[in-house]
mmCIF file of C-alpha atoms and ligand atoms in Angstrom:
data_model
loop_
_atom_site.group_PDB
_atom_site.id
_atom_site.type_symbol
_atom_site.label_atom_id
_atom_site.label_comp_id
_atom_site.label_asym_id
_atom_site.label_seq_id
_atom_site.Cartn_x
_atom_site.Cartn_y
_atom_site.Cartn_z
ATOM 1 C CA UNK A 1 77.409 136.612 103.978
ATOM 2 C CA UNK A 2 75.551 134.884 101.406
ATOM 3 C CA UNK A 3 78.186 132.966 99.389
ATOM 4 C CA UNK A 4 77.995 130.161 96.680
ATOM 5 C CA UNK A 5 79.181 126.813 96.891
ATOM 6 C CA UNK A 6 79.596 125.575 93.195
ATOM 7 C CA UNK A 7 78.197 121.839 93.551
ATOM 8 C CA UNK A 8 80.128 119.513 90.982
ATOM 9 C CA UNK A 9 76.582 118.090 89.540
ATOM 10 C CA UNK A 10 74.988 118.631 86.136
ATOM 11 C CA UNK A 11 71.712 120.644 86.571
ATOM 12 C CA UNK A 12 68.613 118.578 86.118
ATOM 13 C CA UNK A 13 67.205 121.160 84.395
ATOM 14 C CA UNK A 14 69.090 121.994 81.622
ATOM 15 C CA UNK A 15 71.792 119.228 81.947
ATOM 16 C CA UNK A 16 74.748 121.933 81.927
ATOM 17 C CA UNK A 17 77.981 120.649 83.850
ATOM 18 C CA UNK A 18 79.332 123.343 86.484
ATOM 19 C CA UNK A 19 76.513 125.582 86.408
ATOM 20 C CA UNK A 20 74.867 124.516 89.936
ATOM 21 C CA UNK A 21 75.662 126.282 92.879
ATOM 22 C CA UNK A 22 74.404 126.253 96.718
ATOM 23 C CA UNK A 23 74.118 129.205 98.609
ATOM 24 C CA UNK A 24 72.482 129.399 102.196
ATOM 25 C CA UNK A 25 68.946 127.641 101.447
ATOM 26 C CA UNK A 26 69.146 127.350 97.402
ATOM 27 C CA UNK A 27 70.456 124.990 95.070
ATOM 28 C CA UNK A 28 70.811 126.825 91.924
ATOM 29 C CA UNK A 29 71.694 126.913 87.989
ATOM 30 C CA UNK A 30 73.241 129.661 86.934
ATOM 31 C CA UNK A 31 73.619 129.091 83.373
ATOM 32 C CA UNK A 32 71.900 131.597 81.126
ATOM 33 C CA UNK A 33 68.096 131.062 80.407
ATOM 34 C CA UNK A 34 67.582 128.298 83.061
ATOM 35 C CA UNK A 35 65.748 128.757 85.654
ATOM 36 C CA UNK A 36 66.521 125.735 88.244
ATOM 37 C CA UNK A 37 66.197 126.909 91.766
ATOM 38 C CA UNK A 38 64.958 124.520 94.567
ATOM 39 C CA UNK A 39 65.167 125.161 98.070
ATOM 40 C CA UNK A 40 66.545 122.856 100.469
ATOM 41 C CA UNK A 41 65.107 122.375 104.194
ATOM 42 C CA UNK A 42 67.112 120.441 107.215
ATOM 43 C CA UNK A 43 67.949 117.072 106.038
ATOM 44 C CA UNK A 44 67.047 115.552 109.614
ATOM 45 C CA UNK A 45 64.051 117.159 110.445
ATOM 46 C CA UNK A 46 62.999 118.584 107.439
ATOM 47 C CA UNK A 47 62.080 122.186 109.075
ATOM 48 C CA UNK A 48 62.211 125.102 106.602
ATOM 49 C CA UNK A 49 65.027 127.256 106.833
ATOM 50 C CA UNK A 50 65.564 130.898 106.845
ATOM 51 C CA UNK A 51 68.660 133.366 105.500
ATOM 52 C CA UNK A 52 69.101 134.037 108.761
ATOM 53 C CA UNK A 53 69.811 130.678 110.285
ATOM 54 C CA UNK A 54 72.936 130.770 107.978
ATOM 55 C CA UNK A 55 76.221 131.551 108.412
ATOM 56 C CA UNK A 56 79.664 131.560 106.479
ATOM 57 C CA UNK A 57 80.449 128.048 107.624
ATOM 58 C CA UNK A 58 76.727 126.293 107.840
ATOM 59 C CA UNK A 59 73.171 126.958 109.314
ATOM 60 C CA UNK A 60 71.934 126.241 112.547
ATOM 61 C CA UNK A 61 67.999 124.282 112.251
ATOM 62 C CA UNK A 62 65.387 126.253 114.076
ATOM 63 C CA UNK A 63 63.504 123.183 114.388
ATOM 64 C CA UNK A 64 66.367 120.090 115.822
ATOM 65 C CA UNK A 65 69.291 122.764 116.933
ATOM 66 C CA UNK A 66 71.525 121.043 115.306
ATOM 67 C CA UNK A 67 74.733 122.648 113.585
ATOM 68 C CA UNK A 68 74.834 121.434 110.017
ATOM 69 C CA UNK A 69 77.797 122.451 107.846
ATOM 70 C CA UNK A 70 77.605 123.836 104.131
ATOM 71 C CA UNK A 71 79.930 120.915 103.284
ATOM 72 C CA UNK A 72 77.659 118.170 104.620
ATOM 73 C CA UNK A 73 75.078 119.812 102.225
ATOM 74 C CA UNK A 74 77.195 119.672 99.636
ATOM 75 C CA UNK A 75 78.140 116.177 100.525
ATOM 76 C CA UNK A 76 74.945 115.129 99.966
ATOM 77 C CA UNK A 77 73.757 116.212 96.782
ATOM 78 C CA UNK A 78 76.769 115.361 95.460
ATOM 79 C CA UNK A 79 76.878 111.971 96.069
ATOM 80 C CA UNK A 80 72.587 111.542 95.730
ATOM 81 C CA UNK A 81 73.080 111.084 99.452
ATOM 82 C CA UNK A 82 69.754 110.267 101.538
ATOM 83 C CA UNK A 83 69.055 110.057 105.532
ATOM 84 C CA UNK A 84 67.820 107.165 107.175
ATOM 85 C CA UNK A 85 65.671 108.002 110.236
ATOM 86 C CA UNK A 86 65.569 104.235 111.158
ATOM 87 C CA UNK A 87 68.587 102.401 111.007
ATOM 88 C CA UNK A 88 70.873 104.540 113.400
ATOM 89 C CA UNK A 89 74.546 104.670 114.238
ATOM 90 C CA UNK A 90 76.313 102.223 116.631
ATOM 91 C CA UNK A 91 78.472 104.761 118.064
ATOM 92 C CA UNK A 92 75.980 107.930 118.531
ATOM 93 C CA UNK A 93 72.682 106.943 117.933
ATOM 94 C CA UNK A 94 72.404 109.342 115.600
ATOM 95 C CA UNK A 95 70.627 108.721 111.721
ATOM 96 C CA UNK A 96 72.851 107.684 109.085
ATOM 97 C CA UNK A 97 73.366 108.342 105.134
ATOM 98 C CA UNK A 98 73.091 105.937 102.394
ATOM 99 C CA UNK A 99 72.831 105.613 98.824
ATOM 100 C CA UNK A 100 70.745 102.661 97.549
ATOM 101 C CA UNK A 101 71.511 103.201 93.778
ATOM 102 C CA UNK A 102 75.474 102.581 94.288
ATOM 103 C CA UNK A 103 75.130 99.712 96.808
ATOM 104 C CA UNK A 104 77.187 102.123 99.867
ATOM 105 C CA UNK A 105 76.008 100.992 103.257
ATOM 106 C CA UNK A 106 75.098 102.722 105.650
ATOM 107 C CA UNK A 107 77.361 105.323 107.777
ATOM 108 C CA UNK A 108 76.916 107.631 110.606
ATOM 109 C CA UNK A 109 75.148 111.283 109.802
ATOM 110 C CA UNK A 110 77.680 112.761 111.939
ATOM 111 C CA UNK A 111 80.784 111.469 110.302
ATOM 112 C CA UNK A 112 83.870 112.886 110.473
ATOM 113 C CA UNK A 113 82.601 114.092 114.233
ATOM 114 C CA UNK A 114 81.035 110.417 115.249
ATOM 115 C CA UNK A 115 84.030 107.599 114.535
ATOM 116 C CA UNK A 116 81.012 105.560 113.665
ATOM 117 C CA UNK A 117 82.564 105.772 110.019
ATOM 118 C CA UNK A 118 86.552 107.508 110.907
ATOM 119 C CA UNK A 119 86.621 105.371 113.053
ATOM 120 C CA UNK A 120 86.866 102.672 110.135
ATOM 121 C CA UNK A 121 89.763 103.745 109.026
ATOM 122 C CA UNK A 122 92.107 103.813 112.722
ATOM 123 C CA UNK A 123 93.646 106.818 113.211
ATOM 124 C CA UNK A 124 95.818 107.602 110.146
ATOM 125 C CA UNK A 125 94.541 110.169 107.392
ATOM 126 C CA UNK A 126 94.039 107.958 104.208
ATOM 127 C CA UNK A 127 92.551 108.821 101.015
ATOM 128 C CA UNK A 128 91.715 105.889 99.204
ATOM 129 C CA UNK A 129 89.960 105.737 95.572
ATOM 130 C CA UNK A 130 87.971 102.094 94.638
ATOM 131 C CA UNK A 131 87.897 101.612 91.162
ATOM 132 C CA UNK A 132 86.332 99.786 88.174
ATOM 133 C CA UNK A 133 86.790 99.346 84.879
ATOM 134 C CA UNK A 134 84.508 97.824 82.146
ATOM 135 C CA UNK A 135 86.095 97.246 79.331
ATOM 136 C CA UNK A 136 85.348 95.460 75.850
ATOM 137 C CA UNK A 137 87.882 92.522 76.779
ATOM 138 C CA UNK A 138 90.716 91.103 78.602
ATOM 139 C CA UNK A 139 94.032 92.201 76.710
ATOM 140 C CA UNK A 140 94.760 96.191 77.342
ATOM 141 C CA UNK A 141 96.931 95.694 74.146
ATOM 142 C CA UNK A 142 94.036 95.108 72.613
ATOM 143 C CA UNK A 143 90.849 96.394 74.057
ATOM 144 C CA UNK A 144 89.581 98.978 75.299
ATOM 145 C CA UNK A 145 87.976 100.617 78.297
ATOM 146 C CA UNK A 146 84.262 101.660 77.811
ATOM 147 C CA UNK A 147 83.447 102.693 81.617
ATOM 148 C CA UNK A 148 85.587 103.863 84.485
ATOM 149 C CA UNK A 149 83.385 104.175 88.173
ATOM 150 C CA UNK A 150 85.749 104.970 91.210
ATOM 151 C CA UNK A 151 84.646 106.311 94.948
ATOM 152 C CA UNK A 152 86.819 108.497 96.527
ATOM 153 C CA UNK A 153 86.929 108.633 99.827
ATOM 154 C CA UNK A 154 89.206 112.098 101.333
ATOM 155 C CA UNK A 155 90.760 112.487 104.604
ATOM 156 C CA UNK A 156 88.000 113.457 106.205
ATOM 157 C CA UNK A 157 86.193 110.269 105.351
ATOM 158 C CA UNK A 158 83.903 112.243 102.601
ATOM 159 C CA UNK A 159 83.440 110.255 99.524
ATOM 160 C CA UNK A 160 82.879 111.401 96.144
ATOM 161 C CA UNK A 161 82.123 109.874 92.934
ATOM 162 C CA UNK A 162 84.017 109.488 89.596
ATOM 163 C CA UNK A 163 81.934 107.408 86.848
ATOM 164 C CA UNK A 164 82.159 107.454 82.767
ATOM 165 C CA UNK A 165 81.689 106.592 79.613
ATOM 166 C CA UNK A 166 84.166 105.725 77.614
ATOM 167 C CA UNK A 167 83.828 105.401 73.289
ATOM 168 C CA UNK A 168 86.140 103.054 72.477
ATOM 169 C CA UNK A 169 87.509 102.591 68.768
ATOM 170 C CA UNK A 170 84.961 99.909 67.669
ATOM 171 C CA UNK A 171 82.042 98.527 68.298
ATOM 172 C CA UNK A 172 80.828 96.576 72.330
ATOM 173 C CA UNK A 173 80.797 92.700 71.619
ATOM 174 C CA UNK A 174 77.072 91.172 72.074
ATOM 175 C CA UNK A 175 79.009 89.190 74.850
ATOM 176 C CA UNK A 176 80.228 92.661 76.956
ATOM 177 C CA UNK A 177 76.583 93.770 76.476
ATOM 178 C CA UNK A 178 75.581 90.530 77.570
ATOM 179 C CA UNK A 179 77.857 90.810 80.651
ATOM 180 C CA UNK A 180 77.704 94.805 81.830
ATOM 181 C CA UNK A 181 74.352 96.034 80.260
ATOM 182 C CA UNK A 182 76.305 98.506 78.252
ATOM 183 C CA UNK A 183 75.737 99.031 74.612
ATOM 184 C CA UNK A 184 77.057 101.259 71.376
ATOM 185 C CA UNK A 185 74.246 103.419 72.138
ATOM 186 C CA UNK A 186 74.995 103.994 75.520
ATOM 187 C CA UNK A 187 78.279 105.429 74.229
ATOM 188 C CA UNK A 188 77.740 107.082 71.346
ATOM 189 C CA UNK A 189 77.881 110.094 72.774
ATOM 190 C CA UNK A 190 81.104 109.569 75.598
ATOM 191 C CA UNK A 191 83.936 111.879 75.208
ATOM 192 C CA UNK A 192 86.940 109.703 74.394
ATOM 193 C CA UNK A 193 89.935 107.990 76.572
ATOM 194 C CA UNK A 194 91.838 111.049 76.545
ATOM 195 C CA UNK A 195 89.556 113.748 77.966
ATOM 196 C CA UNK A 196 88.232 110.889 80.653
ATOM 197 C CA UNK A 197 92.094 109.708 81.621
ATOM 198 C CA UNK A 198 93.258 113.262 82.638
ATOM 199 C CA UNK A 199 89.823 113.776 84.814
ATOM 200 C CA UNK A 200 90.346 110.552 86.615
ATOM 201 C CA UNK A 201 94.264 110.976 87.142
ATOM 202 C CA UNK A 202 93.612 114.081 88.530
ATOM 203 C CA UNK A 203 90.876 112.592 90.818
ATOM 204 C CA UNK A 204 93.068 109.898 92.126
ATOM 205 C CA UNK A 205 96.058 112.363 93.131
ATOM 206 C CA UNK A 206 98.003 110.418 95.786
ATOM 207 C CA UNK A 207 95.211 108.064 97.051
ATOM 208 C CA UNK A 208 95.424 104.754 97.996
ATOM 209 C CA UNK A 209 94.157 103.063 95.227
ATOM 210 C CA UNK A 210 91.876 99.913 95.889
ATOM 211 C CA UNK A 211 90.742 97.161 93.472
ATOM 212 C CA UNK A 212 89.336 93.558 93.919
ATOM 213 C CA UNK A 213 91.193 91.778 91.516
ATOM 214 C CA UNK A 214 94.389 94.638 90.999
ATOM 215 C CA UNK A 215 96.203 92.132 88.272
ATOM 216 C CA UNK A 216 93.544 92.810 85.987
ATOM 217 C CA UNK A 217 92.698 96.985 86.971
ATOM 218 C CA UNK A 218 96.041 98.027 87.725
ATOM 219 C CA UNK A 219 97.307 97.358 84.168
ATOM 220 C CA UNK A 220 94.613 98.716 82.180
ATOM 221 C CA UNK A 221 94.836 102.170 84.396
ATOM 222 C CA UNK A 222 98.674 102.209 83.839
ATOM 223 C CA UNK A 223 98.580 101.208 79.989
ATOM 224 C CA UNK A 224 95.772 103.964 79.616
ATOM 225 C CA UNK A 225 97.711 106.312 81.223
ATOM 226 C CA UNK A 226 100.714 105.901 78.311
ATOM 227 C CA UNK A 227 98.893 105.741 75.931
ATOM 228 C CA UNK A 228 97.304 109.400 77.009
ATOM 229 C CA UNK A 229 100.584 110.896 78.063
ATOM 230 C CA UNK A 230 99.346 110.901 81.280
ATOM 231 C CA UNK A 231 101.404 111.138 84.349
ATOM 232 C CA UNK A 232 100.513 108.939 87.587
ATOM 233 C CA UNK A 233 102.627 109.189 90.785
ATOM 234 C CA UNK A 234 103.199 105.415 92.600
ATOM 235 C CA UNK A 235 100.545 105.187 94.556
ATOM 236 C CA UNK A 236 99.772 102.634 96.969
ATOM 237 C CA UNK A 237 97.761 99.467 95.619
ATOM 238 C CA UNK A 238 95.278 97.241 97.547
ATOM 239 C CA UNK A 239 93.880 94.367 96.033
ATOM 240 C CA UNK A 240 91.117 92.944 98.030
ATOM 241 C CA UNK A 241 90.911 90.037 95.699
ATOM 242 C CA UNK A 242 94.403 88.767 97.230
ATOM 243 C CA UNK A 243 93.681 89.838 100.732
ATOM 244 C CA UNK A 244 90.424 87.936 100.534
ATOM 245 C CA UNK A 245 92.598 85.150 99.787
ATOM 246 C CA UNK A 246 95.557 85.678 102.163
ATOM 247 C CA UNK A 247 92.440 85.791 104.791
ATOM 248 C CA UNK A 248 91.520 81.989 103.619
ATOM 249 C CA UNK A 249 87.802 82.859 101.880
ATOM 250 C CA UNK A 250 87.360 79.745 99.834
ATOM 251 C CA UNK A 251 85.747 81.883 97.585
ATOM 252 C CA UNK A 252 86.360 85.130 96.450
ATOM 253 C CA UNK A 253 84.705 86.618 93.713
ATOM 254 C CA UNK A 254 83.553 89.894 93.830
ATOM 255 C CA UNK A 255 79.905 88.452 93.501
ATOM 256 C CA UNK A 256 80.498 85.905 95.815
ATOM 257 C CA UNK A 257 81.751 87.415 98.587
ATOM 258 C CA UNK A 258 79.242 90.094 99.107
ATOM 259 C CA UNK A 259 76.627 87.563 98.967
ATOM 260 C CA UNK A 260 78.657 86.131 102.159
ATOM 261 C CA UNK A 261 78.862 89.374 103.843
ATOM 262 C CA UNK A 262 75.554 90.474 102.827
ATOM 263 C CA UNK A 263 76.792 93.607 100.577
ATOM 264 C CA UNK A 264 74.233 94.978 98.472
ATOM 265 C CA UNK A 265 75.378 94.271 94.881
ATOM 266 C CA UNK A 266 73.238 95.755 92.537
ATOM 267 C CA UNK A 267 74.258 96.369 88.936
ATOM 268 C CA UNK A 268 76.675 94.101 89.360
ATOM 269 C CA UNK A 269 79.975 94.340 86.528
ATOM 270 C CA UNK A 270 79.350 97.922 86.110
ATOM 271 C CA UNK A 271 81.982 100.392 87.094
ATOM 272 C CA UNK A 272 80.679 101.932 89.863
ATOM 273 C CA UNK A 273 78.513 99.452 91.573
ATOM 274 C CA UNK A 274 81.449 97.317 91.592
ATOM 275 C CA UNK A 275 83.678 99.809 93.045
ATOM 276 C CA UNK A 276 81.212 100.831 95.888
ATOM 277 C CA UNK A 277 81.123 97.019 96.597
ATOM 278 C CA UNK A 278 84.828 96.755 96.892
ATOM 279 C CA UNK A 279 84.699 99.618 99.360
ATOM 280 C CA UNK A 280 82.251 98.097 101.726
ATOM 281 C CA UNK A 281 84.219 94.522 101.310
ATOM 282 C CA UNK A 282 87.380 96.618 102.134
ATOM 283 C CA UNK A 283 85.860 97.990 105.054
ATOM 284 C CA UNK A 284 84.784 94.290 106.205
ATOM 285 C CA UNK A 285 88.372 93.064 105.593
ATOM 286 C CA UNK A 286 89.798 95.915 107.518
ATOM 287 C CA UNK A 287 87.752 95.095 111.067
ATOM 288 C CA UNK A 288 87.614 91.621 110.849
ATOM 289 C CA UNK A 289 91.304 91.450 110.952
ATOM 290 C CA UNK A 290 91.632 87.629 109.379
ATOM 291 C CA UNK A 291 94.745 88.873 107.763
ATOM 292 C CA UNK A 292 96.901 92.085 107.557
ATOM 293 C CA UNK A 293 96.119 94.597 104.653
ATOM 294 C CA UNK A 294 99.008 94.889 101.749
ATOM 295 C CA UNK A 295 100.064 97.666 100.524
ATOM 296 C CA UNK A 296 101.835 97.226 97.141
ATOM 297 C CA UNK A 297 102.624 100.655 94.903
ATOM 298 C CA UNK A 298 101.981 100.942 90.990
ATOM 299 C CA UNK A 299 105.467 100.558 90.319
ATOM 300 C CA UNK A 300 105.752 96.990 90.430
ATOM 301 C CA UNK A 301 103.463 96.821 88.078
ATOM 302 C CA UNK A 302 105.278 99.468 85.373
ATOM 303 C CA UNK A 303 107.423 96.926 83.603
ATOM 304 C CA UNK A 304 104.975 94.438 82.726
ATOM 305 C CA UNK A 305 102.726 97.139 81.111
ATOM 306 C CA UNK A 306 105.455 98.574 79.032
ATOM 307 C CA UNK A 307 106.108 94.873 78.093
ATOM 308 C CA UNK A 308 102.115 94.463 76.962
ATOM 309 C CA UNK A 309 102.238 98.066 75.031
ATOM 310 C CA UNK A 310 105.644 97.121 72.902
ATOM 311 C CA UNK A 311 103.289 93.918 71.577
HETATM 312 ZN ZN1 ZN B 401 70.388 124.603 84.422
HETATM 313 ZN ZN1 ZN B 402 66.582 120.060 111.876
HETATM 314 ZN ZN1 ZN B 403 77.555 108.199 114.874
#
């Protein structure tokens, strides 16, 4: 009964990638020498739990009753997850999950069941990916990427997080430094575009793909992409910077729009934070209905990067 869920983490421990597993009430490392082994109680009421309140699919709490899936587990530590017993769900009631370090909001525990966050996106089954890129200057014929952060969010409405290093060809400007906090040291020791482009193709798949400003992500993910030999398929594109403006915001910078809304935007202009603020601006957008989403596809914007590559 007792199978492992292999949790896509690095151990704490011993820093290993693809080592750490969950099974029933453990969160393990099973590479060779270390010796990382927690134990995990119920995330809402914190009750210790037993092998026997486990099955295939989950565990039942002896303490709250409450069914609890293996997947929500995993959920959780993989995306640094934590409950909040005080600010509950519209919908339910019921506590909801946050993560303070990547500035996601708030959304209901008992997501995909509660439509306090499905409900977000109607009834249709989209994935959608938000991405960032940092990079060490404007031109793609020229620059280069140093960071990539995207969140994924699957049909089900889990999310899951793609962030990077990059080590570009020469050295980070003082002024990029200046701007994202990131310096030569930081990437030193990054693998290079290749090895990071195939991982983060292969985590978009056929997701929507969402970016607040797309003119300037779009062609540095599609020049990257040729340069690696890497295929993408035409996915969808959604550029909140133009539906901001098709919407009439006066304004609408990334920074200064989730001032407006009240988005927590911590670490601003790196990857990731930036990304997880484009999510919860998208998911403004999308129930304020001011104006109708876009959808444009990669495509249109194939030509113009073969153009900048020829240069
Ligand atoms: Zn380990
Ligand atoms: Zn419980
Ligand atoms: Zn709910």
């Amino acid at each position: 009964m007792s199978h492992s869920i292999p949790l896509q983490r690095s151990c704490p421990l011993c820093k290993q990638k693809d080592t750490v597993t969950l099974s029933q009430n453990h969160v393990q490392c099973n590479a060779d020498g270390c010796r990382f082994d927690v134990q995990f109680g119920c995330p809402l009421c914190y009750t210790d739990l037993q092998p026997e309140n486990f099955s295939e699919a989950g565990f039942r709490c002896p303490g709250c009753k409450m069914d609890i899936a293996l997947r929500k587990i995993q959920y959780l530590i993989e995306n640094s997850l934590v409950v909040d017993h005080d600010m509950r769900c519209r919908l339910c009631n019921g506590p909801t999950l946050h993560r303070p370090d990547a500035n996601l909001g708030h959304r209901c525990f008992h997501f995909p069941k509660c439509s306090g966050q499905a409900g977000l996106f109607g009834q249709a089954q989209e994935s959608f990916v938000f991405l960032d890129f940092e990079t060490t200057g404007l031109e793609p014929s020229k620059e280069h990427i140093i960071e990539i952060g995207a969140l994924k969010i699957d049909e089900d409405g889990y999310e899951h997080i793609f962030q990077h290093f990059i080590k570009p060809p020469k050295p980070v400007g003082a002024h990029i430094t200046q701007i994202t906090g990131i310096t030569d040291e930081m990437l030193e020791n990054a693998p290079p575009l290749e090895e990071v482009m195939k991982a983060f193709i292969a985590f978009i798949g056929n997701a929507k793909i969402v970016a607040h400003n797309a003119e300037f992500d779009i062609p540095w993910l599609i020049t990257s992409a040729m340069r690696t030999g890497e295929t993408l398929q035409n996915n969808p594109v959604i550029c909140t910077l133009k539906w901001a403006r098709r919407a009439k915001e006066p304004r609408a910078s990334l920074g200064i729009l989730t001032k407006k809304y009240k988005i927590t935007h911590a670490n601003a202009h790196r990857a990731l934070a930036d990304a997880c603020s484009t999510r919860e601006l998208f998911l403004i957008f999308e129930n304020q209905y001011a104006a109708e989403r876009m959808d444009e596809t990669l495509e249109i914007y194939k030509a113009f990067c073969e153009k900048l590559l020829q240069h």
